[in-house]
Short mmCIF file of C-alpha atoms in Angstrom, two decimals:
data_model
loop_
_atom_site.label_atom_id
_atom_site.label_comp_id
_atom_site.label_asym_id
_atom_site.label_seq_id
_atom_site.Cartn_x
_atom_site.Cartn_y
_atom_site.Cartn_z
CA ASP H 1 26.37 -37.38 54.37
CA ALA H 2 24.95 -33.96 53.65
CA GLY H 3 23.95 -33.08 50.24
CA VAL H 4 23.90 -29.50 48.67
CA THR H 5 22.18 -26.91 50.89
CA GLN H 6 20.82 -23.58 49.91
CA SER H 7 19.66 -20.75 51.81
CA PRO H 8 17.20 -18.94 52.05
CA THR H 9 14.47 -21.22 50.80
CA HIS H 10 12.22 -18.23 49.91
CA LEU H 11 12.91 -14.57 49.31
CA ILE H 12 10.88 -11.56 48.39
CA LYS H 13 12.36 -8.25 47.04
CA THR H 14 11.44 -5.28 45.42
CA ARG H 15 12.84 -3.90 42.03
CA GLY H 16 16.17 -2.15 42.33
CA GLN H 17 17.19 -4.05 45.31
CA GLN H 18 20.25 -6.40 45.74
CA VAL H 19 20.11 -10.05 46.85
CA THR H 20 22.53 -12.72 47.95
CA LEU H 21 21.95 -16.53 47.73
CA ARG H 22 24.13 -19.07 49.49
CA CYS H 23 25.09 -22.75 48.65
CA SER H 24 27.16 -25.38 50.58
CA PRO H 25 28.18 -27.99 48.00
CA LYS H 26 27.92 -31.85 48.70
CA SER H 27 30.85 -33.25 50.80
CA GLY H 28 33.77 -34.01 48.52
CA HIS H 29 32.75 -31.70 45.79
CA ASP H 30 34.86 -28.75 44.70
CA THR H 31 33.02 -27.34 41.85
CA VAL H 32 29.62 -25.08 42.14
CA SER H 33 27.42 -24.29 39.35
CA TRP H 34 24.39 -21.82 39.62
CA TYR H 35 21.18 -22.10 37.36
CA GLN H 36 18.07 -19.98 36.92
CA GLN H 37 14.95 -21.86 36.36
CA ALA H 38 11.75 -19.81 35.23
CA LEU H 39 8.41 -21.49 35.60
CA GLY H 40 7.94 -24.29 33.09
CA GLN H 41 11.48 -24.07 31.98
CA GLY H 42 14.59 -25.99 32.17
CA PRO H 43 17.35 -24.78 34.57
CA GLN H 44 19.63 -22.16 32.64
CA PHE H 45 23.31 -21.92 33.32
CA ILE H 46 24.36 -18.82 35.04
CA PHE H 47 28.15 -19.62 36.05
CA GLN H 48 30.33 -22.08 37.57
CA TYR H 49 33.15 -21.64 40.13
CA TYR H 50 36.22 -23.81 40.92
CA GLU H 51 39.09 -23.03 42.80
CA GLU H 52 37.52 -19.55 43.87
CA GLU H 53 37.34 -18.46 40.35
CA GLU H 54 34.52 -18.18 37.85
CA ARG H 55 35.30 -20.76 35.23
CA GLN H 56 32.43 -20.61 32.77
CA ARG H 57 29.55 -18.18 32.34
CA GLY H 58 26.37 -18.39 30.79
CA ASN H 59 24.39 -15.51 28.86
CA PHE H 60 23.68 -13.63 31.98
CA PRO H 61 24.30 -9.72 32.57
CA ASP H 62 27.10 -8.44 34.75
CA ARG H 63 24.38 -7.82 37.59
CA PHE H 64 24.72 -11.58 38.17
CA SER H 65 27.95 -12.15 40.19
CA GLY H 66 29.31 -14.84 42.45
CA HIS H 67 32.00 -16.00 44.74
CA GLN H 68 33.52 -19.08 46.06
CA PHE H 69 35.16 -19.52 49.43
CA PRO H 70 38.15 -21.66 50.44
CA ASN H 71 35.78 -24.29 51.88
CA TYR H 72 34.15 -24.55 48.48
CA SER H 73 30.64 -22.85 49.34
CA SER H 74 29.45 -20.25 47.16
CA GLU H 75 27.35 -17.27 46.87
CA LEU H 76 25.24 -15.68 44.05
CA ASN H 77 24.60 -11.96 44.04
CA VAL H 78 22.13 -10.03 41.85
CA ASN H 79 22.14 -6.41 41.71
CA ALA H 80 19.50 -3.91 40.31
CA LEU H 81 16.64 -6.68 40.60
CA LEU H 82 14.39 -6.81 37.70
CA LEU H 83 10.72 -8.25 37.81
CA GLY H 84 12.13 -10.99 35.31
CA ASP H 85 14.67 -12.23 37.86
CA SER H 86 11.76 -13.84 39.57
CA ALA H 87 12.68 -17.42 39.39
CA LEU H 88 14.02 -20.73 41.39
CA TYR H 89 17.61 -20.44 41.69
CA LEU H 90 19.34 -23.68 41.81
CA CYS H 91 22.92 -24.49 42.96
CA ALA H 92 24.58 -27.80 41.79
CA SER H 93 27.77 -29.31 42.96
CA SER H 94 30.23 -31.72 41.26
CA SER H 95 33.78 -32.86 41.23
CA GLN H 96 35.86 -30.83 38.69
CA THR H 97 37.68 -34.08 37.59
CA GLY H 98 36.14 -34.89 34.54
CA VAL H 99 33.48 -32.32 35.25
CA SER H 100 31.34 -33.05 32.12
CA ASN H 101 31.36 -36.75 32.87
CA GLN H 102 30.18 -36.26 36.54
CA PRO H 103 26.53 -36.00 37.58
CA GLN H 104 25.58 -32.52 39.11
CA HIS H 105 23.90 -32.77 42.68
CA PHE H 106 21.26 -30.14 43.05
CA GLY H 107 20.12 -28.46 46.21
CA ASP H 108 16.60 -27.63 46.80
CA GLY H 109 16.89 -24.13 45.35
CA THR H 110 15.86 -20.56 46.50
CA ARG H 111 12.58 -19.16 45.29
CA LEU H 112 13.21 -15.53 44.70
CA SER H 113 10.05 -13.36 44.03
CA ILE H 114 10.41 -9.77 42.72
CA LEU H 115 7.54 -7.38 43.45
CA GLN L 1 21.62 -23.20 21.84
CA GLN L 2 19.48 -25.63 24.06
CA PRO L 3 18.91 -29.20 23.07
CA VAL L 4 15.32 -29.88 21.84
CA GLN L 5 13.00 -32.51 23.69
CA SER L 6 10.17 -34.30 22.58
CA PRO L 7 7.53 -34.83 23.51
CA GLN L 8 6.59 -32.09 25.55
CA ALA L 9 4.31 -33.88 27.72
CA VAL L 10 3.22 -37.43 27.90
CA ILE L 11 0.35 -39.26 30.03
CA LEU L 12 0.53 -43.03 30.86
CA ARG L 13 -1.31 -45.62 32.74
CA GLU L 14 0.75 -47.49 35.39
CA GLY L 15 2.85 -50.27 33.50
CA GLU L 16 3.11 -48.57 30.32
CA ASP L 17 6.25 -47.60 28.53
CA ALA L 18 7.65 -44.16 27.27
CA VAL L 19 10.50 -42.77 25.37
CA ILE L 20 11.68 -39.19 25.62
CA ASN L 21 14.07 -37.95 23.08
CA CYS L 22 16.65 -34.98 23.23
CA SER L 23 18.46 -33.84 20.21
CA SER L 24 21.02 -31.24 19.56
CA SER L 25 22.11 -29.14 16.47
CA LYS L 26 25.79 -29.35 17.75
CA ALA L 27 28.02 -32.20 18.36
CA LEU L 28 27.31 -33.87 21.77
CA TYR L 29 30.03 -34.91 24.00
CA SER L 30 27.78 -36.19 26.96
CA VAL L 31 24.10 -36.17 27.80
CA HIS L 32 22.74 -35.94 31.40
CA TRP L 33 19.19 -36.91 32.21
CA TYR L 34 17.47 -35.56 35.51
CA ARG L 35 13.90 -35.93 36.80
CA GLN L 36 12.20 -33.09 38.76
CA LYS L 37 9.29 -33.44 40.66
CA HIS L 38 6.98 -30.36 41.56
CA GLY L 39 8.67 -28.21 44.16
CA GLU L 40 11.75 -30.32 44.41
CA ALA L 41 15.36 -30.16 43.12
CA PRO L 42 16.38 -32.00 39.89
CA VAL L 43 17.57 -35.66 40.51
CA PHE L 44 20.28 -37.18 38.52
CA LEU L 45 19.16 -40.39 36.58
CA MET L 46 21.99 -41.17 33.96
CA ILE L 47 24.88 -39.86 31.94
CA LEU L 48 25.67 -41.09 28.46
CA LEU L 49 29.12 -40.24 27.18
CA LYS L 50 30.69 -40.47 23.74
CA GLY L 51 31.89 -44.07 23.26
CA GLY L 52 28.88 -45.50 24.69
CA GLU L 53 29.68 -45.45 28.44
CA GLN L 54 26.78 -45.01 30.77
CA LYS L 55 26.63 -44.02 34.42
CA GLY L 56 23.40 -44.09 36.37
CA HIS L 57 19.98 -45.54 37.19
CA GLU L 58 19.53 -49.26 37.29
CA LYS L 59 15.96 -49.23 36.20
CA ILE L 60 16.17 -46.71 33.36
CA SER L 61 17.75 -47.19 30.09
CA ALA L 62 18.88 -44.62 27.67
CA SER L 63 20.78 -44.43 24.40
CA PHE L 64 23.27 -41.98 22.85
CA ASN L 65 23.39 -41.79 18.93
CA GLU L 66 26.54 -39.66 18.34
CA LYS L 67 25.94 -39.45 14.47
CA LYS L 68 22.46 -38.11 14.86
CA GLN L 69 23.34 -36.08 17.81
CA GLN L 70 20.29 -37.67 19.81
CA SER L 71 19.75 -39.21 23.07
CA SER L 72 16.54 -41.25 24.11
CA LEU L 73 15.42 -42.23 27.60
CA TYR L 74 13.47 -45.41 27.91
CA LEU L 75 10.99 -45.73 30.96
CA THR L 76 9.69 -49.24 30.92
CA ALA L 77 6.76 -50.69 33.05
CA SER L 78 6.16 -47.02 34.43
CA GLN L 79 5.40 -46.61 38.10
CA LEU L 80 3.22 -43.70 39.83
CA SER L 81 6.76 -42.56 41.19
CA TYR L 82 7.89 -41.90 37.56
CA SER L 83 5.81 -38.82 37.36
CA GLY L 84 7.62 -35.61 37.14
CA THR L 85 9.48 -33.47 34.46
CA TYR L 86 12.41 -35.03 32.70
CA PHE L 87 15.23 -32.75 31.40
CA CYS L 88 18.02 -33.57 29.29
CA GLY L 89 21.15 -31.60 29.85
CA ALA L 90 23.93 -31.69 27.09
CA TYR L 91 27.83 -30.67 26.90
CA GLN L 92 27.81 -29.80 23.23
CA GLY L 93 30.12 -28.36 20.66
CA GLY L 94 33.15 -28.33 22.86
CA SER L 95 31.61 -26.07 25.58
CA GLU L 96 32.05 -26.82 29.14
CA LYS L 97 28.52 -25.61 30.09
CA LEU L 98 25.74 -28.07 30.76
CA VAL L 99 22.65 -26.71 28.77
CA PHE L 100 19.35 -28.18 29.45
CA GLY L 101 16.31 -28.64 27.45
CA LYS L 102 12.79 -27.37 28.16
CA GLY L 103 11.68 -30.68 29.76
CA THR L 104 9.33 -33.32 29.06
CA LYS L 105 6.28 -33.60 31.72
CA LEU L 106 5.58 -37.27 32.46
CA THR L 107 2.18 -38.14 34.28
CA VAL L 108 1.71 -41.67 35.41
CA ASN L 109 -2.00 -42.54 36.29
CA PRO L 110 -3.01 -45.49 38.27
#
């Protein structure tokens, strides 16, 4: 049973560019959440997708956007990249049923470096 | 507003015990505990719910004090494999967003 898979594993971009990160949830999960984890910090919630709609959003600017596809996979897009966007981006999947009572299963993340 | 974890770091010898605390200024609905090893994804350990229900790890215990808005993770007879950074995540104040603390770095030495 495949867990959460993310691609790519590493990415290097320059300021002002745009990036797309991808996530496939664990089998049987319908909800995908995205987190940004800076070095030495806890994961910070970006947004959550369910039924192809953004359901919850954290304190991130509109440069951060996402999408969920009918097969529950998801993309995270970041426009106009800033140096401060350098971080590990984690995708987590869960079941929407009683979402706050369900564990989130994390992927290994995408390490994004901005030069 | 993120939950506050304490201590920030702890160093143990194998076999010793540790307690990691997580507190919130808002009402807690549920607390989730994860462990992350360097360069790896966070791994689910336990969920504690209002009303006392727990879901998770057999070898790790935790408590949830609703009145004090606190949770504590108890690691007993620590093993080398327990090393990592422990994060508490909380659903708090009616929000449906999981908010993580800054983490507690646990090092277990032989």
